[in-house]
Amino acid sequence: MKVVIVGGGIGGLTAAVAFHQRGWQVEVLERAPAFTEIGAGISLQPNGLRALDTLGLGTPLRSGGPADPPAGIRCANGRWLIRNDIDGLKRRFGQWVTVHRAALVDLLRAAVPAQALRAGTEVREVRTDGTVRHSGGTSSADLVVGADGVHSATRRSLWPHIPGPRYVGYTTWRFLTPPQPLEGSVETWGRGERFGHVPMPDGRVYCYALANAPIGSRTHLDRLRERFAHWHGPIPGLLHRADEEAVLQHDTYELPELPAYVAGKVALLGDAAHAMTPNLGQGACQALEDAVTLAEAVDTLNVGAGLRAYDRVRRPRTQTIARRSRQAGAPAHWRSPPLTALRDAALPLLPRALLSRAVTDAYTWTP
Ligand SMILES: Cc1cc2nc3c(=O)[nH]c(=O)nc-3n(C[C@H](O)[C@H](O)[C@H](O)COP(=O)(O)OP(=O)(O)OC[C@H]3O[C@@H](n4cnc5c(N)ncnc54)[C@H](O)[C@@H]3O)c2cc1C
């Protein structure tokens, strides 16, 4: 059996490993000239790690250094709005890991035969009969996996009339600082803007910031430093250690809910199927779950029945998590002073059980 995978990001490469381990012939078509990822960190939560465990890849990631779950949310002056019970979270759900994105992609890529990987190959059209037209010719397979991200050509080919991704109103900056001692991963909320920092196992700090902005606007590091200059430590210091060249800025998109993730011999996974806001840090974790679930379903059933089972299981779960992610981040982007004052007064009073509701289902997934 042969699978053609469109897109060699985290989702596509995970699918490639899963199908290869099941004895399928794999062909991965990647538009970029090389299989790599942007220079930023990524947090893998317990469910994402469990998905990688099914491929034997969770342990190498954990051995690079475990990470604590997020310590909580503070406001700009440093007062805690939500303080997580870190040990309780670990006991209940398992381990977290933060890695460089490129390290995760390298690990996945190394588990796929080199001849299966075709970089510099842009897919133009995918048909439900398993035919893929691309810049290097045409491929065909028993199954095609569209793992080509939020602006997926696979999705456009199969569902041309479905509305495309929607800009959610905020832009994101990401960068890594040189190593420095820092405890815990924290997110801080202001009015229409927030900043997060996550220590990496090698001592570097993965930082991200989000702010309400018109689509396509671009900001220099100096302006970013000014924006957060009066926020609690270590935020201004982290921004001062950032390197202008290494700051990445992207607008944030999410995908309207699709009526199906499968058509004919084709399945969508990851951001191509359910690009979501980064608020719960679940986008890649869901892509990992998708990939191992899809491989198991079509390999143990047959392609038709496996695709139906995949759609039945994955669509409700990922669409629910995407909705919760949108809701969880919304109060950080309120601008009104009375509303944000109310938010800052109310959040510390909310019962932990209510707060953990949004993430419990996400973290407890098992293959
Ligand atoms: C700021 C931010 C922080 C995040 N933090 C986290 C986090 O901590 N934890 C987490 O789990 N998730 C996080 N996410 C989400 C996560 O990054 C994505 O969900 C994940 O990378 C999606 O992987 P993917 O493989 O589906 O898509 P992508 O990573 O977009 O990969 C798609 C691949 O397809 C290729 N491609 C596209 N079009 C074509 C074509 N026509 N032909 C061939 N190839 C093509 C692209 O070049 C790319 O390599 C975050 C997202 C953002 C924006």
XYZ file of C-alpha atoms and ligand atoms in Angstrom:
420
model
C 0.000 0.000 0.000
C 1.213 3.502 -0.806
C 0.515 6.862 0.827
C 1.397 10.264 -0.608
C 1.695 12.933 2.080
C 1.357 16.578 1.043
C 3.467 18.735 3.389
C 6.433 17.743 5.513
C 5.775 19.774 8.663
C 5.211 18.230 12.091
C 1.896 16.621 11.081
C 3.027 15.296 7.691
C 6.288 13.850 8.980
C 4.527 12.197 11.924
C 2.117 10.570 9.473
C 5.113 9.483 7.365
C 6.718 7.771 10.377
C 3.434 6.109 11.376
C 2.743 4.705 7.888
C 6.370 3.676 7.318
C 6.381 1.739 10.598
C 3.279 -0.108 9.391
C 5.046 -1.182 6.203
C 3.458 1.291 3.789
C 5.404 2.856 0.932
C 5.604 6.561 1.752
C 6.166 9.639 -0.449
C 6.281 13.063 1.245
C 5.955 16.115 -1.028
C 7.264 19.299 0.594
C 7.210 22.703 -1.095
C 10.160 24.141 0.886
C 13.701 23.370 -0.333
C 14.428 21.409 2.883
C 12.594 19.593 5.655
C 13.000 21.934 8.617
C 11.041 24.246 10.911
C 11.139 27.882 12.003
C 13.499 29.009 14.798
C 11.156 28.869 17.751
C 10.260 26.522 20.567
C 7.217 24.317 20.875
C 5.583 22.823 23.960
C 4.401 19.261 23.680
C 1.741 18.464 26.208
C 1.047 15.014 27.660
C -1.362 14.002 24.882
C 1.100 14.958 22.141
C 3.853 13.003 23.855
C 1.570 9.969 24.168
C 1.006 10.099 20.398
C 4.787 10.159 19.836
C 5.157 7.252 22.290
C 3.182 5.045 19.913
C 6.000 5.618 17.382
C 8.791 5.118 19.945
C 9.729 8.825 19.727
C 8.452 10.156 23.066
C 11.410 8.863 25.074
C 14.160 10.594 23.029
C 12.304 13.882 23.426
C 11.822 13.462 27.158
C 15.465 12.481 27.614
C 16.440 15.948 26.266
C 14.977 17.349 29.471
C 11.469 17.360 30.890
C 9.598 20.634 31.256
C 7.125 21.711 33.881
C 3.556 22.487 32.898
C 2.802 26.229 32.717
C 3.081 27.964 36.111
C 0.131 30.214 35.321
C -0.970 33.648 34.157
C 0.115 36.993 35.618
C -0.910 40.563 34.861
C 1.502 43.215 33.646
C 2.489 44.305 37.169
C 3.339 40.717 38.081
C 0.297 39.852 40.213
C -0.833 36.252 39.648
C -4.207 35.885 37.951
C -4.077 32.082 37.794
C -1.475 29.967 39.565
C -1.340 26.336 38.497
C -0.612 23.435 40.819
C 2.423 22.229 38.838
C 2.951 18.985 40.748
C -0.779 18.231 40.649
C -0.859 18.735 36.865
C 2.132 16.409 36.374
C 0.638 13.751 38.642
C -2.712 13.926 36.901
C -1.713 14.193 33.249
C 1.952 13.235 32.802
C 4.933 15.060 31.450
C 5.394 18.179 29.312
C 8.382 18.818 27.012
C 9.573 22.030 25.320
C 11.869 21.621 22.335
C 13.219 23.589 19.424
C 10.877 23.009 16.476
C 13.773 22.030 14.236
C 14.839 19.340 16.744
C 11.375 17.785 16.609
C 11.362 17.828 12.806
C 14.886 16.314 12.712
C 13.768 13.490 14.995
C 10.745 12.724 12.809
C 12.675 13.050 9.542
C 15.334 10.623 10.738
C 12.639 7.979 11.243
C 11.579 8.084 7.561
C 13.700 6.629 4.718
C 15.518 9.470 2.905
C 14.217 8.344 -0.504
C 10.634 8.935 0.703
C 11.258 12.660 1.207
C 10.855 14.984 -1.804
C 11.715 18.575 -0.853
C 11.208 21.438 -3.336
C 8.009 19.821 -4.644
C 4.931 22.028 -4.649
C 1.551 20.342 -4.839
C -0.964 22.073 -7.113
C -3.949 19.755 -7.167
C -5.214 16.708 -5.301
C -8.027 14.509 -6.623
C -10.301 12.207 -4.667
C -9.076 9.205 -6.721
C -5.629 9.546 -5.064
C -3.907 11.494 -7.875
C -1.625 14.397 -6.908
C -0.356 16.947 -9.452
C 2.825 18.715 -8.360
C 5.824 20.666 -9.654
C 7.730 17.400 -10.245
C 4.931 15.626 -12.191
C 2.110 13.419 -10.943
C 1.962 10.882 -8.093
C -0.795 8.487 -7.200
C -1.471 6.346 -4.170
C -4.005 4.274 -2.244
C -4.250 7.188 0.202
C -3.343 10.885 0.078
C -2.810 12.818 3.313
C -3.195 16.607 3.107
C -0.851 17.888 5.830
C -0.058 21.133 4.056
C -0.958 23.593 6.795
C -3.452 26.383 7.264
C -3.443 27.531 3.617
C -3.717 23.918 2.382
C -3.813 23.344 -1.399
C -5.266 19.888 -0.702
C -8.220 21.418 1.128
C -8.771 23.994 -1.647
C -8.730 21.226 -4.288
C -11.339 19.128 -2.546
C -13.548 21.800 -0.983
C -13.118 24.854 -3.248
C -16.270 26.566 -1.962
C -15.509 26.364 1.753
C -14.419 29.705 3.302
C -10.657 29.929 3.884
C -8.749 30.734 7.087
C -9.845 33.743 9.146
C -7.446 36.276 10.682
C -8.286 36.300 14.398
C -7.222 39.909 14.991
C -3.841 39.420 16.656
C -0.302 39.013 15.442
C 2.426 36.863 17.057
C 6.139 37.389 17.629
C 8.466 34.534 18.571
C 12.162 34.434 19.466
C 14.728 32.507 21.503
C 17.120 34.194 23.936
C 20.633 32.941 24.763
C 20.763 30.676 27.856
C 19.812 32.278 31.140
C 18.486 30.928 34.436
C 14.708 31.157 34.562
C 12.121 29.269 36.523
C 8.859 28.105 35.065
C 6.828 28.982 32.051
C 4.517 31.960 32.493
C 2.104 33.963 30.351
C 1.311 37.598 31.206
C -1.826 39.415 30.109
C -2.270 43.126 29.477
C -4.936 44.942 27.481
C -5.026 43.480 23.975
C -1.516 42.085 24.347
C 0.352 39.317 26.172
C 3.819 37.888 26.599
C 4.929 34.331 27.378
C 8.283 32.807 28.290
C 9.175 29.129 28.431
C 12.593 27.800 29.545
C 14.087 25.214 27.177
C 16.145 22.221 28.381
C 19.379 23.736 27.007
C 18.907 26.935 29.037
C 17.658 29.119 26.185
C 14.296 30.805 26.689
C 11.505 30.528 24.133
C 9.525 33.790 24.175
C 6.347 34.758 22.403
C 4.138 37.832 22.356
C 0.716 38.454 20.862
C -1.055 41.763 20.286
C -4.186 43.044 18.593
C -3.119 44.466 15.218
C -4.435 45.003 11.703
C -3.683 42.114 9.378
C -0.245 42.348 7.743
C 1.187 44.986 10.113
C 4.878 44.554 10.966
C 6.769 45.749 14.068
C 10.477 46.214 14.768
C 12.061 44.837 17.923
C 12.546 48.379 19.328
C 8.812 48.958 19.233
C 8.235 45.572 20.882
C 10.684 46.487 23.658
C 8.835 49.784 24.232
C 5.498 47.999 24.302
C 6.545 45.716 27.161
C 9.113 48.008 28.866
C 7.011 48.494 31.999
C 5.886 44.895 32.412
C 7.134 42.743 35.288
C 10.557 41.021 35.189
C 12.037 39.171 33.415
C 10.040 40.397 30.374
C 11.952 43.628 29.538
C 15.269 41.795 30.101
C 14.283 38.944 27.785
C 13.376 41.430 25.051
C 16.727 43.164 25.495
C 18.517 39.870 24.895
C 16.562 39.191 21.695
C 18.220 39.532 18.328
C 16.257 41.573 15.742
C 17.167 39.138 12.945
C 15.790 36.186 14.884
C 12.399 37.632 15.814
C 9.642 35.965 13.796
C 6.303 37.657 13.259
C 3.216 35.919 11.893
C -0.442 36.806 11.788
C -2.715 34.346 13.582
C -5.328 32.436 11.606
C -7.927 29.846 12.394
C -10.001 27.703 10.099
C -13.815 27.660 10.059
C -15.110 24.208 11.047
C -15.006 21.857 8.043
C -17.971 19.554 7.349
C -15.559 16.624 6.709
C -11.856 15.811 6.975
C -12.015 13.076 4.314
C -13.146 12.776 0.679
C -12.593 9.754 -1.582
C -9.037 8.513 -0.930
C -7.917 11.756 0.754
C -7.674 12.810 4.420
C -6.722 16.170 5.900
C -4.767 16.421 9.133
C -3.174 19.042 11.382
C -3.570 22.714 10.502
C -4.929 21.815 7.051
C -7.980 20.366 8.820
C -8.306 22.477 11.978
C -5.824 25.369 12.266
C -6.548 26.846 15.681
C -5.406 29.792 17.803
C -2.231 29.025 19.773
C -3.905 29.798 23.134
C -3.988 26.228 24.473
C -0.722 25.171 22.764
C -2.586 22.236 21.205
C -2.212 22.722 17.420
C 0.774 20.450 16.908
C -0.359 18.049 19.641
C -3.605 17.558 17.715
C -1.657 17.038 14.475
C 0.343 14.281 16.239
C -2.865 12.640 17.476
C -4.396 12.907 13.968
C -1.382 11.272 12.322
C -1.173 8.196 14.548
C -4.964 7.748 14.603
C -5.209 7.930 10.802
C -2.410 5.410 10.245
C -3.935 2.968 12.702
C -7.475 3.343 11.296
C -6.668 2.804 7.607
C -4.079 0.120 8.315
C -6.235 -2.005 10.587
C -9.519 -1.496 8.685
C -9.294 -0.638 4.990
C -8.873 2.754 3.347
C -12.606 3.520 2.978
C -13.702 2.329 6.440
C -10.529 3.702 8.057
C -11.129 7.174 6.618
C -14.730 7.176 7.843
C -13.584 6.128 11.328
C -10.846 8.796 11.318
C -13.340 11.521 10.428
C -15.834 10.293 13.034
C -13.251 10.308 15.831
C -11.032 13.262 14.995
C -13.417 15.961 13.727
C -15.502 16.447 16.893
C -12.432 16.316 19.152
C -10.285 18.776 17.211
C -13.151 21.182 16.552
C -14.049 21.236 20.248
C -10.420 21.929 21.211
C -10.197 24.694 18.584
C -13.334 26.345 20.030
C -11.982 26.126 23.579
C -8.656 27.526 22.445
C -10.397 30.558 20.925
C -12.422 31.132 24.105
C -9.444 30.637 26.441
C -7.388 33.367 24.772
C -10.164 35.906 24.138
C -9.976 37.770 27.506
C -6.267 38.480 26.922
C -7.255 40.547 23.904
C -9.922 42.687 25.574
C -8.964 46.373 25.397
C -11.626 48.036 27.519
C -10.240 49.180 30.949
C -13.427 48.272 32.901
C -13.589 44.821 31.273
C -9.908 44.025 31.872
C -10.186 45.300 35.477
C -13.130 42.946 35.979
C -11.144 40.099 34.364
C -8.141 40.723 36.614
C -10.361 40.785 39.711
C -12.374 37.694 38.753
C -9.714 35.293 37.454
C -7.964 34.725 40.816
C -11.348 33.839 42.352
C -12.335 31.193 39.803
C -12.281 27.596 41.080
C -9.412 25.523 39.637
C -11.834 22.817 38.518
C -13.570 25.281 36.210
C -10.266 26.463 34.742
C -8.972 22.953 34.099
C -12.181 21.908 32.302
C -10.919 23.386 29.018
C -7.744 21.308 29.031
C -8.615 18.074 30.846
C -10.113 16.426 27.748
C -7.137 17.555 25.671
C -4.470 16.234 28.045
C -6.105 12.887 28.851
C -6.179 11.526 25.277
C -4.782 8.043 24.847
C -4.080 6.344 21.507
C 2.602 31.316 17.821
C 2.270 29.861 17.791
C 2.660 29.044 18.834
C 2.323 27.693 18.831
N 2.698 26.914 19.875
C 2.339 25.620 19.896
C 2.713 24.796 20.988
O 3.420 25.218 21.909
N 2.295 23.488 20.990
C 1.532 22.984 19.970
O 1.149 21.814 20.033
N 1.188 23.751 18.906
C 1.577 25.040 18.841
N 1.259 25.813 17.768
C 0.535 25.207 16.620
C 1.487 24.436 15.719
O 2.587 25.235 15.351
C 0.758 23.974 14.454
O -0.504 23.472 14.782
C 1.563 22.872 13.772
O 2.839 23.338 13.423
C 0.814 22.398 12.526
O 1.598 21.447 11.857
P 1.164 20.959 10.410
O 2.195 19.958 10.022
O -0.258 20.602 10.385
O 1.284 22.253 9.475
P 2.559 23.104 9.090
O 3.532 23.156 10.208
O 2.046 24.403 8.559
O 3.244 22.284 7.909
C 2.714 22.312 6.608
C 3.835 21.938 5.639
O 3.270 21.831 4.345
C 4.101 22.503 3.414
N 3.247 22.916 2.292
C 2.306 23.874 2.293
N 1.702 23.941 1.086
C 2.298 23.010 0.298
C 2.106 22.590 -1.042
N 1.191 23.170 -1.833
N 2.877 21.590 -1.532
C 3.815 20.985 -0.729
N 4.032 21.350 0.550
C 3.276 22.340 1.071
C 4.681 23.668 4.202
O 5.876 24.149 3.617
C 4.913 23.015 5.556
O 6.175 22.403 5.657
C 1.594 27.159 17.740
C 1.230 27.977 16.662
C 1.564 29.319 16.681
C 1.152 30.177 15.518
